[in-house]
Amino acid sequence: MNEKAQIVDLQSIGHSSGIITVAESGRDFPFSVQRAYFLHGLTERSKRGAHGHVKLRQLMIAVSGSFRVSLTGVQGTEVFRLSEPTQGLLIPPMTWRDIDEFTNSAVCMVLASDRYDEADYIRNYSDFLDRLKSEN
């Protein structure tokens, strides 16, 4: 299960009245959406994430504004700047995430493979690293 975090391009269709951007399960990301949520009302000082998931997969999209996502997993640590609503960041299981450097208008949408389950969270970074090491 050595999936890699990656940016995926989402289909956008322009029209004289605006643009529609579509994220489709099976085409743009490899899971069915069981939960969707938005982070908003964020400031430049906001810090989100600071956890990993055992099984959960996510597609994270900057619907408005921009922010930085630092991911640590089997591939090491990678940093992404999300700023285009036409791109999503695919986050595999066993990936720690830290999200910061939000612009004032930032809205982060997350599509998740499962419903909320506290047992799937790893909230201590040392515990996360120990588990990551033991699984690989």
PDB file of C-alpha atoms in Angstrom:
ATOM      1  CA  MET A   1       0.000   0.000   0.000  1.00  0.00           C
ATOM      2  CA  ASN A   2       2.679   2.490  -0.980  1.00  0.00           C
ATOM      3  CA  GLU A   3       0.412   5.043  -2.591  1.00  0.00           C
ATOM      4  CA  LYS A   4       1.941   8.414  -3.301  1.00  0.00           C
ATOM      5  CA  ALA A   5       0.449  11.843  -2.630  1.00  0.00           C
ATOM      6  CA  GLN A   6      -0.088  13.625  -5.911  1.00  0.00           C
ATOM      7  CA  ILE A   7      -1.741  16.562  -7.599  1.00  0.00           C
ATOM      8  CA  VAL A   8      -4.587  15.603  -9.907  1.00  0.00           C
ATOM      9  CA  ASP A   9      -6.062  17.873 -12.567  1.00  0.00           C
ATOM     10  CA  LEU A  10      -9.823  18.218 -12.449  1.00  0.00           C
ATOM     11  CA  GLN A  11     -11.999  18.670 -15.502  1.00  0.00           C
ATOM     12  CA  SER A  12     -13.145  22.264 -15.996  1.00  0.00           C
ATOM     13  CA  ILE A  13     -15.699  23.406 -18.513  1.00  0.00           C
ATOM     14  CA  GLY A  14     -15.889  27.086 -19.350  1.00  0.00           C
ATOM     15  CA  HIS A  15     -19.105  28.866 -20.236  1.00  0.00           C
ATOM     16  CA  SER A  16     -19.974  32.494 -20.808  1.00  0.00           C
ATOM     17  CA  SER A  17     -21.628  32.511 -17.384  1.00  0.00           C
ATOM     18  CA  GLY A  18     -18.712  30.916 -15.511  1.00  0.00           C
ATOM     19  CA  ILE A  19     -16.732  27.730 -15.071  1.00  0.00           C
ATOM     20  CA  ILE A  20     -17.736  24.378 -13.618  1.00  0.00           C
ATOM     21  CA  THR A  21     -15.005  22.142 -12.216  1.00  0.00           C
ATOM     22  CA  VAL A  22     -15.822  18.490 -11.622  1.00  0.00           C
ATOM     23  CA  ALA A  23     -14.204  15.864  -9.362  1.00  0.00           C
ATOM     24  CA  GLU A  24     -15.458  12.368 -10.196  1.00  0.00           C
ATOM     25  CA  SER A  25     -14.881   9.224  -8.176  1.00  0.00           C
ATOM     26  CA  GLY A  26     -13.136   6.550 -10.247  1.00  0.00           C
ATOM     27  CA  ARG A  27     -11.890   9.056 -12.810  1.00  0.00           C
ATOM     28  CA  ASP A  28     -10.131  11.740 -10.772  1.00  0.00           C
ATOM     29  CA  PHE A  29      -9.574   9.837  -7.514  1.00  0.00           C
ATOM     30  CA  PRO A  30      -9.746   6.139  -6.566  1.00  0.00           C
ATOM     31  CA  PHE A  31     -12.455   6.067  -3.895  1.00  0.00           C
ATOM     32  CA  SER A  32     -16.148   6.712  -3.319  1.00  0.00           C
ATOM     33  CA  VAL A  33     -16.892   9.831  -1.312  1.00  0.00           C
ATOM     34  CA  GLN A  34     -18.434   9.065   2.076  1.00  0.00           C
ATOM     35  CA  ARG A  35     -17.848  12.483   3.614  1.00  0.00           C
ATOM     36  CA  ALA A  36     -17.233  16.030   2.374  1.00  0.00           C
ATOM     37  CA  TYR A  37     -16.291  19.023   4.483  1.00  0.00           C
ATOM     38  CA  PHE A  38     -14.993  22.586   4.159  1.00  0.00           C
ATOM     39  CA  LEU A  39     -12.466  24.565   6.170  1.00  0.00           C
ATOM     40  CA  HIS A  40     -13.277  28.284   6.037  1.00  0.00           C
ATOM     41  CA  GLY A  41     -13.057  31.385   8.192  1.00  0.00           C
ATOM     42  CA  LEU A  42      -9.309  30.793   8.224  1.00  0.00           C
ATOM     43  CA  THR A  43      -6.609  33.393   8.839  1.00  0.00           C
ATOM     44  CA  GLU A  44      -2.917  33.562   7.977  1.00  0.00           C
ATOM     45  CA  ARG A  45      -2.172  32.255  11.468  1.00  0.00           C
ATOM     46  CA  SER A  46      -4.527  29.269  11.242  1.00  0.00           C
ATOM     47  CA  LYS A  47      -2.953  25.847  11.476  1.00  0.00           C
ATOM     48  CA  ARG A  48      -4.983  22.757  10.643  1.00  0.00           C
ATOM     49  CA  GLY A  49      -4.317  19.070  10.276  1.00  0.00           C
ATOM     50  CA  ALA A  50      -1.552  17.922  12.640  1.00  0.00           C
ATOM     51  CA  HIS A  51      -2.697  14.317  12.331  1.00  0.00           C
ATOM     52  CA  GLY A  52      -2.543  11.238  10.155  1.00  0.00           C
ATOM     53  CA  HIS A  53      -5.113   8.646   9.147  1.00  0.00           C
ATOM     54  CA  VAL A  54      -4.700   4.882   9.174  1.00  0.00           C
ATOM     55  CA  LYS A  55      -7.083   4.019   6.301  1.00  0.00           C
ATOM     56  CA  LEU A  56      -8.691   7.257   5.124  1.00  0.00           C
ATOM     57  CA  ARG A  57      -8.010   8.608   1.639  1.00  0.00           C
ATOM     58  CA  GLN A  58      -8.713  12.253   0.811  1.00  0.00           C
ATOM     59  CA  LEU A  59      -8.858  14.652  -2.090  1.00  0.00           C
ATOM     60  CA  MET A  60      -8.108  18.203  -0.892  1.00  0.00           C
ATOM     61  CA  ILE A  61      -9.023  21.208  -3.066  1.00  0.00           C
ATOM     62  CA  ALA A  62      -8.387  24.938  -2.626  1.00  0.00           C
ATOM     63  CA  VAL A  63     -11.851  26.118  -3.647  1.00  0.00           C
ATOM     64  CA  SER A  64     -10.815  29.713  -2.945  1.00  0.00           C
ATOM     65  CA  GLY A  65      -7.532  31.345  -1.983  1.00  0.00           C
ATOM     66  CA  SER A  66      -4.484  29.251  -1.218  1.00  0.00           C
ATOM     67  CA  PHE A  67      -2.672  27.316   1.510  1.00  0.00           C
ATOM     68  CA  ARG A  68       0.318  25.073   2.108  1.00  0.00           C
ATOM     69  CA  VAL A  69       0.021  21.334   2.788  1.00  0.00           C
ATOM     70  CA  SER A  70       3.008  19.468   4.230  1.00  0.00           C
ATOM     71  CA  LEU A  71       2.679  15.690   3.987  1.00  0.00           C
ATOM     72  CA  THR A  72       4.835  12.989   5.571  1.00  0.00           C
ATOM     73  CA  GLY A  73       4.431   9.354   4.572  1.00  0.00           C
ATOM     74  CA  VAL A  74       6.297   6.447   3.007  1.00  0.00           C
ATOM     75  CA  GLN A  75       7.691   8.800   0.344  1.00  0.00           C
ATOM     76  CA  GLY A  76       9.221  11.118   2.965  1.00  0.00           C
ATOM     77  CA  THR A  77       8.047  14.714   3.386  1.00  0.00           C
ATOM     78  CA  GLU A  78       6.569  16.696   0.510  1.00  0.00           C
ATOM     79  CA  VAL A  79       5.183  20.232   0.500  1.00  0.00           C
ATOM     80  CA  PHE A  80       2.392  21.364  -1.808  1.00  0.00           C
ATOM     81  CA  ARG A  81       0.857  24.800  -2.346  1.00  0.00           C
ATOM     82  CA  LEU A  82      -2.790  24.528  -3.310  1.00  0.00           C
ATOM     83  CA  SER A  83      -4.109  27.606  -5.071  1.00  0.00           C
ATOM     84  CA  GLU A  84      -6.115  26.408  -8.086  1.00  0.00           C
ATOM     85  CA  PRO A  85      -9.685  25.080  -7.789  1.00  0.00           C
ATOM     86  CA  THR A  86      -8.967  22.989 -10.907  1.00  0.00           C
ATOM     87  CA  GLN A  87      -6.477  20.799  -9.027  1.00  0.00           C
ATOM     88  CA  GLY A  88      -6.808  18.476  -6.094  1.00  0.00           C
ATOM     89  CA  LEU A  89      -4.243  16.896  -3.806  1.00  0.00           C
ATOM     90  CA  LEU A  90      -4.753  13.153  -3.456  1.00  0.00           C
ATOM     91  CA  ILE A  91      -3.684  12.085   0.046  1.00  0.00           C
ATOM     92  CA  PRO A  92      -3.206   8.341   0.669  1.00  0.00           C
ATOM     93  CA  PRO A  93      -3.606   6.501   3.984  1.00  0.00           C
ATOM     94  CA  MET A  94      -0.784   6.656   6.541  1.00  0.00           C
ATOM     95  CA  THR A  95       0.073  10.237   5.644  1.00  0.00           C
ATOM     96  CA  TRP A  96       0.597  12.957   8.248  1.00  0.00           C
ATOM     97  CA  ARG A  97      -0.696  16.377   7.213  1.00  0.00           C
ATOM     98  CA  ASP A  98      -0.010  19.912   8.391  1.00  0.00           C
ATOM     99  CA  ILE A  99      -1.931  22.726   6.705  1.00  0.00           C
ATOM    100  CA  ASP A 100      -1.006  26.397   7.102  1.00  0.00           C
ATOM    101  CA  GLU A 101      -0.183  29.670   5.288  1.00  0.00           C
ATOM    102  CA  PHE A 102      -3.830  30.300   4.454  1.00  0.00           C
ATOM    103  CA  THR A 103      -4.766  33.412   2.530  1.00  0.00           C
ATOM    104  CA  ASN A 104      -7.648  35.413   4.003  1.00  0.00           C
ATOM    105  CA  SER A 105     -10.161  34.116   1.470  1.00  0.00           C
ATOM    106  CA  ALA A 106      -9.069  30.473   1.635  1.00  0.00           C
ATOM    107  CA  VAL A 107     -11.630  27.695   1.537  1.00  0.00           C
ATOM    108  CA  CYS A 108     -10.344  24.122   1.685  1.00  0.00           C
ATOM    109  CA  MET A 109     -12.726  21.394   0.514  1.00  0.00           C
ATOM    110  CA  VAL A 110     -11.981  17.783   1.424  1.00  0.00           C
ATOM    111  CA  LEU A 111     -13.576  14.702  -0.109  1.00  0.00           C
ATOM    112  CA  ALA A 112     -12.992  11.659   2.103  1.00  0.00           C
ATOM    113  CA  SER A 113     -13.258   7.918   1.512  1.00  0.00           C
ATOM    114  CA  ASP A 114     -14.957   7.207   4.852  1.00  0.00           C
ATOM    115  CA  ARG A 115     -17.186   8.840   7.430  1.00  0.00           C
ATOM    116  CA  TYR A 116     -15.632  10.365  10.538  1.00  0.00           C
ATOM    117  CA  ASP A 117     -14.033   7.689  12.741  1.00  0.00           C
ATOM    118  CA  GLU A 118     -11.877   8.845  15.655  1.00  0.00           C
ATOM    119  CA  ALA A 119     -10.191   5.398  15.739  1.00  0.00           C
ATOM    120  CA  ASP A 120      -8.704   6.119  12.276  1.00  0.00           C
ATOM    121  CA  TYR A 121      -6.832   9.216  13.519  1.00  0.00           C
ATOM    122  CA  ILE A 122      -3.223   9.267  14.726  1.00  0.00           C
ATOM    123  CA  ARG A 123      -2.800  12.547  16.592  1.00  0.00           C
ATOM    124  CA  ASN A 124       0.716  12.139  18.003  1.00  0.00           C
ATOM    125  CA  TYR A 125       3.540  12.614  15.466  1.00  0.00           C
ATOM    126  CA  SER A 126       5.951  10.210  17.230  1.00  0.00           C
ATOM    127  CA  ASP A 127       3.267   7.516  17.329  1.00  0.00           C
ATOM    128  CA  PHE A 128       2.600   8.137  13.632  1.00  0.00           C
ATOM    129  CA  LEU A 129       6.281   7.751  12.717  1.00  0.00           C
ATOM    130  CA  ASP A 130       6.563   4.547  14.792  1.00  0.00           C
ATOM    131  CA  ARG A 131       3.529   3.056  13.080  1.00  0.00           C
ATOM    132  CA  LEU A 132       4.709   4.144   9.629  1.00  0.00           C
ATOM    133  CA  LYS A 133       8.080   2.494  10.256  1.00  0.00           C
ATOM    134  CA  SER A 134       6.530  -0.732  11.534  1.00  0.00           C
ATOM    135  CA  GLU A 135       4.239  -1.015   8.483  1.00  0.00           C
ATOM    136  CA  ASN A 136       7.040  -0.549   5.927  1.00  0.00           C
TER     137      ASN A 136
END
